[in-house]
Tab-separated table of C-alpha atoms in Angstrom:
chain	number	residue	atom	x	y	z
A	138	GLU	CA	123.131	67.164	73.721
A	139	ASP	CA	120.079	68.657	72.402
A	140	LEU	CA	121.760	71.438	71.092
A	141	GLU	CA	124.419	69.537	69.721
A	142	ALA	CA	121.933	67.813	67.829
A	143	LEU	CA	120.070	70.908	66.849
A	144	ARG	CA	123.682	72.096	65.590
A	145	ASP	CA	123.345	70.752	62.034
A	146	ARG	CA	119.679	71.189	61.147
A	147	TRP	CA	119.884	75.068	62.407
A	148	ASN	CA	122.867	75.730	60.220
A	149	GLN	CA	121.017	73.954	56.987
A	150	TRP	CA	117.892	75.795	58.372
A	151	LEU	CA	119.834	79.548	58.188
A	152	GLU	CA	121.347	78.317	54.882
A	153	GLY	CA	118.332	77.406	52.694
A	154	ALA	CA	115.035	78.128	54.781
A	155	ALA	CA	114.802	81.180	56.217
A	156	THR	CA	114.098	83.437	52.865
A	157	THR	CA	111.573	80.843	51.497
A	158	ILE	CA	109.426	80.977	54.763
A	159	ALA	CA	109.390	84.276	55.497
A	160	ASN	CA	108.295	84.658	52.008
A	161	ILE	CA	105.534	82.092	52.150
A	162	ARG	CA	104.505	83.462	55.374
A	163	ARG	CA	104.170	86.986	53.529
A	164	GLY	CA	101.904	85.847	50.282
A	165	ALA	CA	100.020	83.916	52.582
A	166	GLU	CA	99.184	86.788	54.898
A	167	ARG	CA	98.481	89.020	51.939
A	168	ASP	CA	96.279	86.457	50.404
A	169	GLU	CA	94.125	85.650	53.685
A	170	GLU	CA	93.540	89.392	53.656
A	171	ARG	CA	92.339	89.825	50.249
A	172	ILE	CA	90.479	86.675	50.005
A	173	GLY	CA	88.977	86.739	53.732
A	174	SER	CA	89.508	84.384	56.210
A	175	SER	CA	86.437	82.705	55.884
A	176	ASP	CA	87.267	81.738	52.089
A	177	VAL	CA	90.593	80.610	53.639
A	178	ASP	CA	88.853	78.360	56.190
A	179	LEU	CA	86.678	76.893	53.514
A	180	LEU	CA	89.615	75.766	51.051
A	181	ILE	CA	92.373	74.454	53.811
A	182	GLY	CA	89.861	73.742	56.630
A	183	PRO	CA	89.358	69.957	55.234
A	184	LEU	CA	93.111	69.375	55.173
A	185	LEU	CA	93.969	70.544	58.663
A	186	ALA	CA	90.840	68.693	60.528
A	187	ALA	CA	92.682	65.723	58.508
A	188	ALA	CA	95.663	66.386	60.105
A	189	ARG	CA	95.124	67.641	63.609
A	190	LEU	CA	97.428	65.955	65.927
A	191	LEU	CA	98.893	68.007	68.573
A	192	GLY	CA	102.372	68.097	69.728
A	193	ARG	CA	103.899	67.067	65.990
A	194	ARG	CA	107.628	67.989	66.821
A	195	SER	CA	108.190	67.338	63.523
A	196	LEU	CA	106.192	70.733	62.609
A	197	VAL	CA	108.136	72.944	65.134
A	198	THR	CA	111.442	74.338	63.670
A	199	PRO	CA	114.866	74.092	64.620
A	200	PRO	CA	115.160	78.063	65.738
A	201	ASN	CA	111.898	77.099	68.096
A	202	LEU	CA	113.045	73.750	69.604
A	203	ALA	CA	116.377	75.733	70.123
A	204	SER	CA	114.532	78.158	72.435
A	205	ILE	CA	116.002	78.855	76.415
A	206	MET	CA	113.314	77.476	78.712
A	207	PHE	CA	113.475	77.952	82.460
A	208	LEU	CA	111.857	77.262	85.703
A	209	LEU	CA	112.104	80.668	88.129
A	210	GLU	CA	111.643	80.355	91.740
A	211	SER	CA	111.491	83.119	94.428
A	212	GLY	CA	110.084	83.647	97.495
A	213	GLY	CA	107.829	80.476	97.358
A	214	LYS	CA	106.539	80.883	94.202
A	215	SER	CA	107.578	79.551	90.670
A	216	VAL	CA	107.302	80.532	86.795
A	217	LEU	CA	107.466	78.141	84.228
A	218	LEU	CA	109.162	80.205	81.155
A	219	THR	CA	108.603	77.654	77.751
A	220	GLY	CA	109.539	80.275	74.932
A	221	ASP	CA	108.777	78.671	71.718
A	222	GLY	CA	110.004	75.232	72.822
A	223	HIS	CA	108.586	71.267	72.463
A	224	TRP	CA	106.536	70.035	75.205
A	225	GLN	CA	108.533	66.771	75.294
A	226	ASP	CA	111.566	69.011	75.678
A	227	VAL	CA	110.102	70.830	78.706
A	228	LEU	CA	109.240	67.906	80.438
A	229	HIS	CA	112.680	66.390	80.009
A	230	GLY	CA	114.466	69.165	81.495
A	231	LEU	CA	112.269	69.423	83.837
A	232	GLU	CA	112.643	66.129	84.996
A	233	ASN	CA	116.898	66.337	84.515
A	234	ALA	CA	116.600	69.155	86.904
A	235	GLY	CA	114.789	67.317	89.552
A	236	ARG	CA	111.452	69.447	89.848
A	237	LEU	CA	109.058	66.647	88.679
A	238	ASP	CA	107.433	64.256	91.644
A	239	ALA	CA	107.426	60.635	91.375
A	240	GLU	CA	105.013	60.509	88.737
A	241	GLY	CA	106.457	63.088	86.228
A	242	ARG	CA	104.557	65.979	87.608
A	243	LEU	CA	104.712	69.766	88.499
A	244	HIS	CA	102.155	72.987	89.914
A	245	VAL	CA	103.572	75.824	89.131
A	246	ASP	CA	102.344	79.300	89.784
A	247	ALA	CA	102.098	80.542	86.539
A	248	LEU	CA	103.011	78.756	82.946
A	249	LYS	CA	103.778	80.584	80.154
A	250	VAL	CA	102.012	78.259	77.278
A	251	PRO	CA	104.640	77.310	74.387
A	252	HIS	CA	104.836	79.090	71.382
A	253	HIS	CA	101.815	81.533	71.696
A	254	GLY	CA	99.668	78.410	72.090
A	255	SER	CA	100.676	76.790	68.822
A	256	GLU	CA	99.086	73.263	68.270
A	257	HIS	CA	102.478	71.466	67.437
A	258	ASN	CA	104.011	72.826	70.888
A	259	THR	CA	101.480	71.083	73.296
A	260	HIS	CA	100.272	67.692	74.050
A	261	PRO	CA	97.277	66.766	76.486
A	262	ASP	CA	100.101	64.600	78.078
A	263	PHE	CA	101.967	67.867	79.258
A	264	ALA	CA	98.693	69.722	80.270
A	265	ARG	CA	97.770	66.939	82.473
A	266	ALA	CA	101.589	66.683	83.700
A	267	ILE	CA	101.852	70.273	84.108
A	268	THR	CA	99.460	72.559	86.147
A	269	ALA	CA	99.562	76.249	86.858
A	270	LYS	CA	97.360	78.518	88.762
A	271	ARG	CA	98.001	80.932	85.778
A	272	TYR	CA	98.123	80.069	82.239
A	273	VAL	CA	99.792	82.787	79.974
A	274	PHE	CA	99.063	82.989	76.327
A	275	CYS	CA	101.401	85.297	74.407
A	276	GLY	CA	99.792	84.484	70.847
A	277	ASN	CA	98.166	88.107	68.712
A	278	GLY	CA	96.022	85.892	66.430
A	279	SER	CA	98.657	85.499	64.199
A	280	HIS	CA	98.456	82.052	62.263
A	281	GLU	CA	95.543	81.327	64.326
A	282	ASN	CA	97.240	81.288	67.630
A	283	PRO	CA	96.597	80.819	70.069
A	284	ASP	CA	94.641	77.488	68.807
A	285	LEU	CA	91.505	76.597	70.236
A	286	ASP	CA	92.032	73.188	70.996
A	287	VAL	CA	95.264	73.905	72.888
A	288	ILE	CA	92.908	76.261	75.046
A	289	SER	CA	90.681	73.398	75.733
A	290	THR	CA	93.347	71.097	76.338
A	291	TYR	CA	94.596	73.192	79.434
A	292	ALA	CA	90.944	73.713	80.790
A	293	ASN	CA	90.010	69.793	79.854
A	294	SER	CA	92.810	69.104	82.363
A	295	ARG	CA	91.538	70.748	85.194
A	296	PHE	CA	87.978	69.816	84.460
A	297	GLY	CA	87.470	67.485	81.932
A	298	SER	CA	86.865	63.760	81.711
A	299	ALA	CA	88.288	61.370	84.035
A	300	ALA	CA	90.890	60.671	81.199
A	301	GLN	CA	91.373	64.321	79.944
A	302	ARG	CA	92.049	65.623	84.015
A	303	SER	CA	95.022	65.499	85.858
A	304	THR	CA	96.138	63.993	88.519
A	305	ASN	CA	97.526	66.543	90.334
A	306	ARG	CA	96.575	67.161	93.296
A	307	GLU	CA	95.815	71.196	92.748
A	308	VAL	CA	93.485	70.134	90.021
A	309	GLY	CA	90.434	70.798	91.494
A	310	HIS	CA	91.960	74.779	92.490
A	311	ARG	CA	90.450	77.740	91.048
A	312	PHE	CA	93.142	78.743	87.773
A	313	GLU	CA	92.852	81.800	85.706
A	314	MET	CA	94.068	81.920	81.893
A	315	ILE	CA	95.396	85.548	80.944
A	316	PHE	CA	95.803	86.883	77.146
A	317	ASN	CA	97.926	89.471	76.009
A	318	THR	CA	95.919	90.352	73.445
A	319	SER	CA	91.899	90.953	72.375
A	320	ALA	CA	90.046	91.348	69.291
A	321	ALA	CA	89.541	95.134	70.099
A	322	LEU	CA	93.499	95.422	69.775
A	323	GLU	CA	94.009	93.806	66.447
A	324	THR	CA	93.139	94.213	63.038
A	325	GLY	CA	92.370	91.643	60.225
A	326	SER	CA	92.297	87.881	60.393
A	327	ARG	CA	93.855	88.583	63.883
A	328	ARG	CA	91.104	90.246	65.002
A	329	GLN	CA	88.777	87.653	63.795
A	330	HIS	CA	90.695	84.811	65.070
A	331	MET	CA	90.873	86.853	68.788
A	332	ALA	CA	87.337	87.361	68.896
A	333	ARG	CA	86.959	83.319	68.313
A	334	VAL	CA	89.500	82.939	70.742
A	335	GLU	CA	87.370	85.263	73.162
A	336	LYS	CA	84.033	83.171	72.541
A	337	HIS	CA	85.864	79.782	73.216
A	338	VAL	CA	87.188	80.792	76.475
A	339	ARG	CA	83.834	82.387	77.864
A	340	GLU	CA	82.489	79.300	77.179
A	341	LEU	CA	85.106	77.021	78.703
A	342	ALA	CA	84.815	79.484	81.829
A	343	ALA	CA	80.891	79.194	81.782
A	344	ASP	CA	81.430	74.949	81.517
A	345	SER	CA	83.836	75.025	84.504
A	346	GLY	CA	81.406	75.721	87.237
A	347	GLY	CA	83.194	78.868	88.656
A	348	GLN	CA	86.834	76.957	88.426
A	349	MET	CA	88.189	78.738	85.812
A	350	LYS	CA	88.564	82.856	85.205
A	351	PHE	CA	90.196	84.902	82.453
A	352	ARG	CA	91.390	87.962	81.129
A	353	PHE	CA	92.172	89.760	77.623
A	354	LEU	CA	94.176	93.021	77.415
A	355	THR	CA	92.187	95.298	76.349
A	356	ALA	CA	94.868	98.691	77.271
A	357	SER	CA	98.903	98.756	76.479
A	358	ARG	CA	99.590	96.834	79.380
A	359	TYR	CA	98.488	95.049	82.587
A	360	ARG	CA	100.256	93.578	85.613
A	361	PHE	CA	99.436	90.560	87.358
A	362	THR	CA	101.187	88.615	90.213
A	363	VAL	CA	101.844	84.783	90.684
């Protein structure tokens, strides 16, 4: 049903928006490199702050909404791969597959955080419903992903206030956040954002009382087990 509903929007996007969006993004990246990210923050920061709501589906493009998402279960382990999908669609699919408990919750060994940690694809309700032993962030600093508020949302779902925490029985277990890059591997505005991410993650880990660990990729690749 979701794919059928997306078909018309997808065709419209292909016909008119793809080239325009690509040109806008290229121009924005050139401007950001030229005037500096600090100036960009000064110019658009107030506007972004005024519109700071997580999980706004209207801001997720049809191609991202059409992402293939699936739950992999093997040998008693589970990995939830969310692509660039929206949090509501992930929960809807898990519910239809009978993988959520009576309260709409699930704990997995690894969660690939939706859409590089974008603020448009995650919501506190999702972080409370889906907890994980390891949270994997695949953003490289482009478009300020992974988003700092998104990282905080997942951390708060484990050791935040009572209203922020998940009710999953695993909520108090130790967990790890894994990032597929670091400031050392990036350049320009991406390096600057990843430096902010690293600082933010270190602060969250310090506040967790030892519950939260983290890893940033500093070489060409690494492996981890779930």
